[in-house]
GROMACS .gro file of C-alpha atoms in nm:
model
  455
    1MET     CA    1  -0.889  12.273  -2.057
    2LYS     CA    2  -1.066  11.932  -1.962
    3THR     CA    3  -1.039  11.642  -2.195
    4PRO     CA    4  -1.376  11.537  -2.293
    5ALA     CA    5  -1.481  11.203  -2.131
    6PHE     CA    6  -1.531  11.029  -2.461
    7VAL     CA    7  -1.174  11.100  -2.581
    8ILE     CA    8  -1.055  10.932  -2.287
    9SER     CA    9  -1.291  10.627  -2.294
   10LEU     CA   10  -1.165  10.601  -2.701
   11SER     CA   11  -0.834  10.607  -2.579
   12LEU     CA   12  -0.874  10.315  -2.322
   13LEU     CA   13  -1.093  10.163  -2.603
   14CYS     CA   14  -0.801  10.152  -2.845
   15THR     CA   15  -0.498  10.041  -2.566
   16ALA     CA   16  -0.733   9.784  -2.508
   17CYS     CA   17  -0.729   9.658  -2.867
   18GLY     CA   18  -0.365   9.624  -2.872
   19GLY     CA   19  -0.350   9.994  -3.046
   20GLY     CA   20  -0.180  10.164  -2.802
   21GLY     CA   21   0.196  10.264  -2.729
   22GLY     CA   22   0.470  10.043  -2.709
   23GLY     CA   23   0.490   9.978  -3.089
   24SER     CA   24   0.303   9.655  -3.052
   25SER     CA   25   0.159   9.519  -3.370
   26THR     CA   26  -0.224   9.410  -3.405
   27ALA     CA   27  -0.284   9.064  -3.363
   28PRO     CA   28  -0.405   8.863  -3.663
   29PRO     CA   29  -0.775   8.766  -3.652
   30VAL     CA   30  -0.862   8.440  -3.544
   31PRO     CA   31  -1.033   8.213  -3.818
   32ILE     CA   32  -1.361   8.099  -3.737
   33ALA     CA   33  -1.400   7.711  -3.787
   34GLN     CA   34  -1.653   7.597  -4.070
   35PRO     CA   35  -1.846   7.313  -3.975
   36PRO     CA   36  -1.761   7.011  -4.208
   37VAL     CA   37  -1.979   6.936  -4.498
   38PHE     CA   38  -2.221   6.673  -4.439
   39GLU     CA   39  -2.141   6.367  -4.659
   40SER     CA   40  -2.445   6.155  -4.672
   41PRO     CA   41  -2.378   5.785  -4.703
   42HIS     CA   42  -2.710   5.737  -4.877
   43PRO     CA   43  -2.639   5.779  -5.262
   44SER     CA   44  -2.831   5.993  -5.490
   45SER     CA   45  -2.684   5.790  -5.752
   46TRP     CA   46  -2.438   5.521  -5.694
   47GLU     CA   47  -2.031   5.573  -5.704
   48THR     CA   48  -1.880   5.318  -5.940
   49GLN     CA   49  -1.588   5.063  -5.878
   50SER     CA   50  -1.412   4.822  -6.112
   51ALA     CA   51  -1.478   4.450  -6.015
   52ALA     CA   52  -1.082   4.399  -5.975
   53ASP     CA   53  -1.047   4.723  -5.773
   54ALA     CA   54  -1.346   4.575  -5.566
   55GLY     CA   55  -1.165   4.264  -5.467
   56PHE     CA   56  -1.338   4.041  -5.735
   57ASP     CA   57  -1.178   3.806  -5.991
   58THR     CA   58  -1.350   3.948  -6.312
   59ALA     CA   59  -1.376   3.607  -6.501
   60ALA     CA   60  -1.545   3.423  -6.243
   61LEU     CA   61  -1.797   3.734  -6.157
   62GLU     CA   62  -1.886   3.736  -6.528
   63GLU     CA   63  -1.975   3.376  -6.509
   64ALA     CA   64  -2.190   3.452  -6.201
   65PHE     CA   65  -2.401   3.718  -6.387
   66GLY     CA   66  -2.380   3.457  -6.690
   67TYR     CA   67  -2.580   3.222  -6.479
   68ALA     CA   68  -2.822   3.503  -6.353
   69MET     CA   69  -2.908   3.662  -6.700
   70ALA     CA   70  -2.922   3.312  -6.885
   71ASP     CA   71  -3.201   3.258  -7.136
   72GLY     CA   72  -3.484   3.079  -6.926
   73SER     CA   73  -3.412   3.292  -6.587
   74PHE     CA   74  -3.668   3.563  -6.695
   75THR     CA   75  -3.415   3.812  -6.514
   76GLN     CA   76  -3.470   4.177  -6.617
   77ALA     CA   77  -3.182   4.330  -6.356
   78ALA     CA   78  -2.911   4.204  -6.142
   79LEU     CA   79  -2.668   4.430  -5.983
   80ILE     CA   80  -2.423   4.414  -5.707
   81ILE     CA   81  -2.297   4.692  -5.456
   82LYS     CA   82  -1.966   4.604  -5.248
   83ALA     CA   83  -1.876   4.845  -4.980
   84GLY     CA   84  -2.121   5.126  -5.065
   85LYS     CA   85  -2.025   5.119  -5.459
   86LEU     CA   86  -2.189   5.012  -5.775
   87VAL     CA   87  -1.949   4.707  -5.882
   88GLU     CA   88  -2.155   4.570  -6.175
   89GLU     CA   89  -2.485   4.560  -6.323
   90ARG     CA   90  -2.695   4.389  -6.584
   91TYR     CA   91  -3.032   4.419  -6.772
   92ARG     CA   92  -3.213   4.302  -7.037
   93GLY     CA   93  -3.545   4.230  -7.216
   94ILE     CA   94  -3.706   3.902  -7.267
   95ALA     CA   95  -3.476   3.634  -7.440
   96GLU     CA   96  -3.573   3.398  -7.734
   97GLY     CA   97  -3.605   3.082  -7.569
   98GLU     CA   98  -3.825   3.259  -7.332
   99VAL     CA   99  -4.058   3.375  -7.573
  100ALA     CA  100  -4.048   3.012  -7.713
  101ILE     CA  101  -4.132   2.871  -7.356
  102ILE     CA  102  -4.414   3.126  -7.303
  103THR     CA  103  -4.593   3.086  -7.622
  104SER     CA  104  -4.609   2.719  -7.612
  105LEU     CA  105  -4.755   2.735  -7.281
  106SER     CA  106  -4.998   3.023  -7.329
  107SER     CA  107  -5.383   2.942  -7.351
  108THR     CA  108  -5.510   3.264  -7.535
  109PRO     CA  109  -5.413   3.357  -7.884
  110THR     CA  110  -5.293   3.685  -7.782
  111ALA     CA  111  -5.037   3.525  -7.573
  112GLN     CA  112  -4.943   3.279  -7.828
  113ASP     CA  113  -4.808   3.536  -8.043
  114PRO     CA  114  -4.442   3.619  -7.987
  115ALA     CA  115  -4.484   3.954  -8.123
  116PHE     CA  116  -4.672   4.004  -7.798
  117TRP     CA  117  -4.418   3.932  -7.559
  118GLN     CA  118  -4.125   4.093  -7.750
  119ASN     CA  119  -4.318   4.418  -7.770
  120ASP     CA  120  -4.425   4.398  -7.400
  121PHE     CA  121  -4.109   4.307  -7.257
  122GLY     CA  122  -3.831   4.377  -7.520
  123SER     CA  123  -3.549   4.603  -7.426
  124ARG     CA  124  -3.487   4.693  -7.041
  125ASP     CA  125  -3.237   4.905  -6.895
  126ARG     CA  126  -3.092   5.056  -6.582
  127ASP     CA  127  -3.387   5.311  -6.570
  128SER     CA  128  -3.662   5.044  -6.630
  129LEU     CA  129  -3.901   4.995  -6.348
  130VAL     CA  130  -3.897   4.640  -6.172
  131THR     CA  131  -4.163   4.517  -5.955
  132SER     CA  132  -4.131   4.420  -5.578
  133TRP     CA  133  -4.379   4.156  -5.499
  134SER     CA  134  -4.358   4.047  -5.146
  135THR     CA  135  -4.001   4.249  -5.099
  136ALA     CA  136  -4.248   4.541  -5.041
  137LYS     CA  137  -4.332   4.350  -4.694
  138SER     CA  138  -3.981   4.442  -4.573
  139PHE     CA  139  -4.032   4.851  -4.668
  140THR     CA  140  -4.347   4.829  -4.461
  141SER     CA  141  -4.137   4.675  -4.188
  142ILE     CA  142  -3.932   4.954  -4.174
  143LEU     CA  143  -4.206   5.194  -4.194
  144ILE     CA  144  -4.335   5.031  -3.887
  145GLY     CA  145  -3.998   5.088  -3.698
  146ILE     CA  146  -3.985   5.458  -3.819
  147ALA     CA  147  -4.337   5.507  -3.672
  148ILE     CA  148  -4.196   5.350  -3.329
  149GLU     CA  149  -3.911   5.609  -3.338
  150LYS     CA  150  -4.104   5.878  -3.419
  151GLY     CA  151  -4.334   5.764  -3.108
  152LEU     CA  152  -4.662   5.725  -3.307
  153ILE     CA  153  -4.634   5.341  -3.207
  154ASP     CA  154  -4.496   5.242  -2.886
  155SER     CA  155  -4.343   4.917  -2.972
  156THR     CA  156  -4.371   4.611  -3.167
  157SER     CA  157  -4.515   4.433  -2.835
  158GLN     CA  158  -4.812   4.695  -2.854
  159PRO     CA  159  -5.154   4.511  -2.923
  160ALA     CA  160  -5.249   4.577  -3.280
  161SER     CA  161  -5.585   4.669  -3.127
  162ASP     CA  162  -5.484   4.982  -3.014
  163PHE     CA  163  -5.518   5.075  -3.376
  164ILE     CA  164  -5.724   4.792  -3.530
  165THR     CA  165  -6.050   4.885  -3.295
  166GLU     CA  166  -6.227   4.627  -3.451
  167TRP     CA  167  -6.077   4.374  -3.255
  168GLN     CA  168  -6.079   4.548  -2.935
  169SER     CA  169  -6.389   4.331  -2.830
  170ASP     CA  170  -6.281   3.984  -2.861
  171GLU     CA  171  -6.010   3.738  -2.847
  172ARG     CA  172  -5.826   3.925  -3.136
  173SER     CA  173  -5.739   4.199  -2.880
  174SER     CA  174  -5.414   4.023  -2.755
  175ILE     CA  175  -5.236   4.020  -3.106
  176THR     CA  176  -4.954   4.242  -3.126
  177ILE     CA  177  -4.764   4.429  -3.409
  178GLU     CA  178  -4.465   4.160  -3.358
  179GLN     CA  179  -4.709   3.877  -3.404
  180LEU     CA  180  -4.815   4.070  -3.747
  181LEU     CA  181  -4.477   4.130  -3.825
  182ASP     CA  182  -4.347   3.760  -3.780
  183MET     CA  183  -4.653   3.599  -3.969
  184ARG     CA  184  -4.774   3.458  -3.628
  185SER     CA  185  -5.094   3.627  -3.569
  186GLY     CA  186  -5.337   3.306  -3.550
  187LEU     CA  187  -5.563   3.473  -3.793
  188VAL     CA  188  -5.688   3.285  -4.090
  189PRO     CA  189  -5.549   3.320  -4.412
  190ILE     CA  190  -5.756   3.503  -4.677
  191CYS     CA  191  -5.801   3.431  -5.053
  192PHE     CA  192  -5.989   3.541  -5.342
  193ILE     CA  193  -6.310   3.333  -5.375
  194ALA     CA  194  -6.387   3.292  -5.788
  195GLU     CA  195  -6.742   3.200  -5.710
  196THR     CA  196  -6.836   3.498  -5.476
  197VAL     CA  197  -6.589   3.726  -5.649
  198SER     CA  198  -6.464   3.855  -5.310
  199ALA     CA  199  -6.217   3.800  -5.037
  200GLY     CA  200  -6.273   3.490  -4.810
  201GLU     CA  201  -6.075   3.244  -4.592
  202CYS     CA  202  -5.872   3.019  -4.809
  203GLN     CA  203  -6.020   2.700  -4.952
  204ASN     CA  204  -5.698   2.499  -5.032
  205GLU     CA  205  -5.334   2.449  -4.925
  206SER     CA  206  -5.159   2.574  -5.196
  207ASP     CA  207  -5.335   2.957  -5.188
  208GLY     CA  208  -5.293   2.948  -4.819
  209ALA     CA  209  -4.940   2.853  -4.859
  210ALA     CA  210  -4.859   3.150  -5.111
  211GLY     CA  211  -4.971   3.399  -4.857
  212GLY     CA  212  -5.341   3.426  -4.996
  213ASN     CA  213  -5.427   3.541  -5.326
  214ILE     CA  214  -5.597   3.852  -5.205
  215VAL     CA  215  -5.459   4.056  -5.519
  216PHE     CA  216  -5.748   3.956  -5.745
  217ALA     CA  217  -5.972   4.106  -5.514
  218GLN     CA  218  -6.111   4.485  -5.571
  219ASP     CA  219  -6.118   4.542  -5.201
  220GLN     CA  220  -5.773   4.389  -5.020
  221MET     CA  221  -5.835   4.550  -4.717
  222SER     CA  222  -6.215   4.473  -4.541
  223ALA     CA  223  -6.156   4.093  -4.537
  224CYS     CA  224  -5.794   4.123  -4.390
  225ILE     CA  225  -5.936   4.324  -4.103
  226HIS     CA  226  -6.253   4.134  -4.063
  227ARG     CA  227  -6.116   3.774  -4.039
  228PRO     CA  228  -6.124   3.540  -3.737
  229LEU     CA  229  -5.868   3.359  -3.515
  230ALA     CA  230  -5.790   2.996  -3.618
  231SER     CA  231  -5.864   2.745  -3.353
  232ASP     CA  232  -5.556   2.554  -3.197
  233GLY     CA  233  -5.597   2.173  -3.311
  234ALA     CA  234  -5.844   2.256  -3.571
  235SER     CA  235  -5.846   2.107  -3.910
  236TYR     CA  236  -5.858   2.349  -4.211
  237PRO     CA  237  -5.845   2.297  -4.567
  238TRP     CA  238  -5.545   2.564  -4.589
  239VAL     CA  239  -5.309   2.430  -4.345
  240SER     CA  240  -5.017   2.196  -4.431
  241GLY     CA  241  -5.087   1.880  -4.278
  242GLY     CA  242  -5.446   1.936  -4.202
  243THR     CA  243  -5.434   2.058  -3.834
  244TYR     CA  244  -5.329   2.416  -3.732
  245ARG     CA  245  -5.142   2.499  -3.437
  246ALA     CA  246  -5.170   2.807  -3.240
  247GLY     CA  247  -4.849   3.024  -3.272
  248GLU     CA  248  -4.697   2.867  -3.576
  249PHE     CA  249  -4.547   3.082  -3.854
  250LEU     CA  250  -4.836   3.103  -4.131
  251TYR     CA  251  -4.715   3.325  -4.429
  252ALA     CA  252  -5.028   3.575  -4.482
  253ASN     CA  253  -5.066   3.855  -4.707
  254CYS     CA  254  -5.301   4.000  -4.503
  255ASP     CA  255  -5.077   4.022  -4.175
  256THR     CA  256  -4.864   4.293  -4.402
  257GLN     CA  257  -5.202   4.455  -4.516
  258VAL     CA  258  -5.303   4.514  -4.179
  259LEU     CA  259  -4.957   4.653  -4.087
  260GLY     CA  260  -5.026   4.937  -4.369
  261GLU     CA  261  -5.365   5.025  -4.182
  262ILE     CA  262  -5.181   4.994  -3.872
  263LEU     CA  263  -4.960   5.276  -3.993
  264TYR     CA  264  -5.269   5.479  -4.161
  265ARG     CA  265  -5.441   5.509  -3.840
  266ALA     CA  266  -5.102   5.563  -3.611
  267THR     CA  267  -4.958   5.847  -3.837
  268GLY     CA  268  -5.263   5.999  -3.983
  269GLN     CA  269  -5.126   5.968  -4.308
  270ASP     CA  270  -5.198   5.686  -4.579
  271PRO     CA  271  -4.865   5.457  -4.616
  272GLY     CA  272  -4.762   5.614  -4.949
  273ILE     CA  273  -4.723   5.958  -4.825
  274PHE     CA  274  -4.557   5.848  -4.507
  275ALA     CA  275  -4.296   5.636  -4.701
  276GLU     CA  276  -4.245   5.905  -4.951
  277THR     CA  277  -4.171   6.173  -4.684
  278GLU     CA  278  -3.987   5.936  -4.378
  279LEU     CA  279  -3.801   5.677  -4.625
  280PHE     CA  280  -3.797   5.724  -5.008
  281GLU     CA  281  -3.674   6.119  -5.007
  282PRO     CA  282  -3.398   6.028  -4.728
  283LEU     CA  283  -3.275   5.727  -4.947
  284ASN     CA  284  -3.331   5.910  -5.268
  285ILE     CA  285  -3.565   5.669  -5.412
  286ASP     CA  286  -3.839   5.684  -5.653
  287ALA     CA  287  -4.097   5.456  -5.610
  288PHE     CA  288  -4.458   5.391  -5.710
  289TRP     CA  289  -4.671   5.193  -5.473
  290TRP     CA  290  -5.011   5.006  -5.591
  291ARG     CA  291  -5.336   5.042  -5.439
  292ASP     CA  292  -5.656   4.827  -5.449
  293ASN     CA  293  -5.949   4.925  -5.653
  294VAL     CA  294  -6.203   5.082  -5.422
  295GLU     CA  295  -6.268   5.461  -5.413
  296THR     CA  296  -6.249   5.489  -5.013
  297GLY     CA  297  -6.002   5.337  -4.792
  298GLN     CA  298  -5.673   5.503  -4.734
  299SER     CA  299  -5.612   5.723  -5.043
  300ASN     CA  300  -5.889   5.628  -5.296
  301GLY     CA  301  -5.815   5.299  -5.246
  302ASN     CA  302  -5.591   5.104  -4.984
  303TYR     CA  303  -5.204   5.084  -5.026
  304LEU     CA  304  -5.107   4.738  -5.082
  305THR     CA  305  -4.852   4.733  -4.823
  306TYR     CA  306  -4.771   4.324  -4.855
  307CYS     CA  307  -4.653   4.386  -5.241
  308CYS     CA  308  -4.635   4.585  -5.544
  309LEU     CA  309  -4.394   4.845  -5.500
  310ASP     CA  310  -4.257   4.962  -5.852
  311SER     CA  311  -3.887   5.139  -5.869
  312THR     CA  312  -3.530   5.064  -6.041
  313ALA     CA  313  -3.275   4.789  -5.961
  314ARG     CA  314  -3.059   5.098  -5.825
  315ASP     CA  315  -3.303   5.238  -5.588
  316PHE     CA  316  -3.415   4.894  -5.443
  317ALA     CA  317  -3.048   4.874  -5.373
  318LYS     CA  318  -3.059   5.185  -5.164
  319PHE     CA  319  -3.294   5.006  -4.941
  320GLY     CA  320  -3.065   4.723  -4.924
  321TYR     CA  321  -2.772   4.940  -4.828
  322LEU     CA  322  -2.980   5.092  -4.550
  323ILE     CA  323  -2.989   4.773  -4.376
  324GLN     CA  324  -2.630   4.717  -4.450
  325LEU     CA  325  -2.546   5.031  -4.308
  326GLY     CA  326  -2.745   4.990  -3.997
  327GLU     CA  327  -2.920   5.334  -3.953
  328LEU     CA  328  -3.046   5.616  -4.169
  329GLU     CA  329  -2.798   5.881  -4.153
  330LEU     CA  330  -2.899   6.239  -4.224
  331GLU     CA  331  -2.738   6.593  -4.151
  332SER     CA  332  -2.976   6.621  -3.849
  333GLY     CA  333  -2.868   6.273  -3.696
  334LYS     CA  334  -2.895   5.884  -3.702
  335TYR     CA  335  -3.200   5.734  -3.707
  336TYR     CA  336  -3.362   5.369  -3.692
  337SER     CA  337  -3.054   5.187  -3.561
  338ASN     CA  338  -3.229   4.985  -3.295
  339TYR     CA  339  -3.504   4.863  -3.495
  340ILE     CA  340  -3.254   4.758  -3.798
  341ALA     CA  341  -3.027   4.606  -3.563
  342ASP     CA  342  -3.333   4.361  -3.450
  343ILE     CA  343  -3.363   4.271  -3.830
  344THR     CA  344  -2.951   4.215  -3.856
  345ALA     CA  345  -2.974   3.993  -3.544
  346ILE     CA  346  -3.230   3.776  -3.707
  347SER     CA  347  -3.160   3.425  -3.572
  348SER     CA  348  -3.457   3.225  -3.793
  349PHE     CA  349  -3.567   3.207  -4.132
  350TYR     CA  350  -3.806   3.481  -4.129
  351ASP     CA  351  -3.840   3.782  -3.887
  352LYS     CA  352  -4.014   4.126  -3.899
  353GLN     CA  353  -4.071   4.057  -4.267
  354PHE     CA  354  -3.737   3.961  -4.370
  355TRP     CA  355  -3.586   3.632  -4.454
  356SER     CA  356  -3.261   3.476  -4.385
  357PHE     CA  357  -3.033   3.203  -4.527
  358CYS     CA  358  -2.697   3.057  -4.421
  359GLY     CA  359  -2.445   3.189  -4.632
  360GLU     CA  360  -2.141   2.994  -4.504
  361THR     CA  361  -2.066   2.741  -4.263
  362ASN     CA  362  -1.772   2.649  -4.060
  363ASP     CA  363  -1.561   2.298  -4.023
  364ASP     CA  364  -1.805   2.198  -3.768
  365GLY     CA  365  -2.122   2.285  -3.980
  366GLU     CA  366  -2.217   2.610  -3.767
  367CYS     CA  367  -2.345   2.880  -3.983
  368VAL     CA  368  -2.095   3.192  -3.970
  369ASN     CA  369  -2.264   3.402  -4.236
  370THR     CA  370  -2.645   3.456  -4.197
  371VAL     CA  371  -2.778   3.625  -4.500
  372ILE     CA  372  -3.078   3.853  -4.467
  373HIS     CA  373  -3.302   3.920  -4.793
  374THR     CA  374  -3.638   4.029  -4.920
  375SER     CA  375  -3.837   3.778  -5.132
  376GLY     CA  376  -4.109   3.845  -5.386
  377PHE     CA  377  -4.333   3.616  -5.603
  378ASP     CA  378  -4.134   3.553  -5.954
  379GLY     CA  379  -3.837   3.613  -5.779
  380GLN     CA  380  -3.770   3.969  -5.651
  381PHE     CA  381  -3.471   3.993  -5.392
  382ILE     CA  382  -3.253   4.222  -5.222
  383VAL     CA  383  -2.962   4.048  -5.050
  384ILE     CA  384  -2.780   4.195  -4.782
  385ASP     CA  385  -2.463   4.021  -4.699
  386ARG     CA  386  -2.316   4.210  -4.388
  387LYS     CA  387  -2.013   3.974  -4.342
  388ASN     CA  388  -1.880   4.018  -4.722
  389ASP     CA  389  -2.004   4.395  -4.730
  390LEU     CA  390  -2.243   4.304  -5.051
  391VAL     CA  391  -2.594   4.433  -5.148
  392ILE     CA  392  -2.735   4.212  -5.430
  393VAL     CA  393  -3.043   4.305  -5.610
  394ARG     CA  394  -3.220   4.080  -5.886
  395ALA     CA  395  -3.546   4.133  -6.042
  396SER     CA  396  -3.759   3.949  -6.283
  397LEU     CA  397  -3.857   4.099  -6.624
  398TYR     CA  398  -4.177   4.318  -6.549
  399LYS     CA  399  -4.429   4.561  -6.721
  400SER     CA  400  -4.682   4.755  -6.554
  401TYR     CA  401  -5.015   4.721  -6.739
  402LEU     CA  402  -5.224   5.045  -6.693
  403ASN     CA  403  -5.483   4.949  -6.938
  404PHE     CA  404  -5.804   5.040  -6.715
  405SER     CA  405  -5.675   5.354  -6.588
  406ASP     CA  406  -5.343   5.561  -6.531
  407GLU     CA  407  -5.341   5.497  -6.169
  408ARG     CA  408  -5.169   5.206  -6.006
  409LYS     CA  409  -5.456   5.079  -5.898
  410MET     CA  410  -5.497   4.671  -5.911
  411ARG     CA  411  -5.781   4.555  -6.140
  412LEU     CA  412  -5.724   4.208  -6.278
  413VAL     CA  413  -5.962   4.085  -6.565
  414PRO     CA  414  -5.856   3.679  -6.635
  415GLY     CA  415  -5.731   3.657  -6.974
  416LEU     CA  416  -5.800   4.035  -7.056
  417VAL     CA  417  -5.487   4.218  -7.008
  418ALA     CA  418  -5.600   4.466  -7.217
  419GLU     CA  419  -5.863   4.574  -6.987
  420SER     CA  420  -5.661   4.528  -6.669
  421ASN     CA  421  -5.429   4.720  -6.432
  422TRP     CA  422  -5.182   4.466  -6.334
  423THR     CA  423  -4.815   4.424  -6.220
  424GLY     CA  424  -4.718   4.194  -6.529
  425SER     CA  425  -4.394   3.991  -6.396
  426LEU     CA  426  -4.251   3.686  -6.575
  427PRO     CA  427  -4.343   3.431  -6.574
  428GLN     CA  428  -4.627   3.334  -6.346
  429ALA     CA  429  -4.770   3.693  -6.259
  430MET     CA  430  -4.875   3.632  -6.653
  431ALA     CA  431  -5.019   3.299  -6.561
  432ILE     CA  432  -4.743   3.138  -6.730
  433PRO     CA  433  -4.708   2.763  -6.575
  434THR     CA  434  -4.329   2.756  -6.537
  435THR     CA  435  -4.080   2.867  -6.325
  436SER     CA  436  -3.733   3.064  -6.361
  437SER     CA  437  -3.405   2.847  -6.371
  438PHE     CA  438  -3.268   3.126  -6.112
  439SER     CA  439  -3.176   3.066  -5.754
  440ILE     CA  440  -3.091   3.351  -5.523
  441ARG     CA  441  -2.885   3.120  -5.309
  442GLU     CA  442  -2.691   2.977  -5.611
  443PHE     CA  443  -2.622   3.347  -5.741
  444HIS     CA  444  -2.530   3.463  -5.412
  445ALA     CA  445  -2.286   3.205  -5.363
  446ARG     CA  446  -2.111   3.251  -5.721
  447VAL     CA  447  -2.074   3.617  -5.649
  448VAL     CA  448  -1.896   3.509  -5.306
  449SER     CA  449  -1.682   3.262  -5.490
  450ALA     CA  450  -1.561   3.521  -5.696
  451LEU     CA  451  -1.445   3.736  -5.424
  452THR     CA  452  -1.043   3.724  -5.391
  453THR     CA  453  -1.033   3.933  -5.105
  454GLY     CA  454  -1.224   3.935  -4.751
  455GLY     CA  455  -1.542   4.103  -4.714
   0.00000   0.00000   0.00000
């Protein structure tokens, strides 16, 4: 009788599997290697570490925070990240001495009442929002870098007029995105002109030096786009010394506001949505960006990319830690390292919407630690000290006034906070003619001095 073919095949198959004769045992199955679980370096919440374990003299660090939170500093929040861990944080509401200062300098009956300030700026904690003012400029810079990596913008050397088409037919066509980032566009600064209740060329040096107080205007975009170039060697009331020189640094809020419009036209998304998707969500940041008070523009108003981003101090530290790490690291890969490397290689006091100062010199007086930082009106700072592996955040007392509407759309009625939507930081954004006793360089120096081990 002939053996069926399928039986022969089955026999051969079993032999090949090691189940044939000879008494051999079945080989154990080879375990399948599992890919490593991705651990993001960008925390959703900060891991903490004691000051002593992080290498600090605890008494010296306590003195540093005593300085930062002193009555008269108007500090709401201060915190330190060391080697990616939260070492110390402090929060407070308005202090008694600050109330006394403010009420004595206030010009309206409401603001002369201590209860007004105590009610509005009382208790604060780690969940309380702070504001950015011009610290937001540095966020806008990173968004430009993201758009470049995504191929939506060619490079920082690309003419801005590729997107701001209103500039294509005149001498503004040669202005580059880099020049806008570095505040060297050569365009005249724009201010709010009270007599016309609109934005126009700045009329004095103090307003021009502050970047232009366009924050009071309802439409904060149109005049920024339609301003002319300043003439080399010409005299202007807004320039220090009276004579403008082409190519010189000229701090201008409008330069960054225009960068926001470039983002809008390059990406097809308003800057708020682009930031949420490409930056805030990957960094686990909750943030709220203010707009101007028009019903048109990018998204029922133009995002104020030169200012006015509200978040917590802890979340602002996540942005600083991104710069500290030098890249955005996701499960899908690492990003933005080239653009961030340009920022961390800063060799001047201002580059790509970031500031710097020298944190340490050697015996020959040469700087051996260039500290990078953001800077906002009334003292909003994110400090990145890569040599000492530190991120430091400091923010002044803040209340977001949403009395005109529940949207973060800027609308200030001078002297009538009750009818305004306003970023109410203390002291000067609440029109108090005094300054804080706080210095970011001093606080940084005290924190570094508290280190007992190298960075």
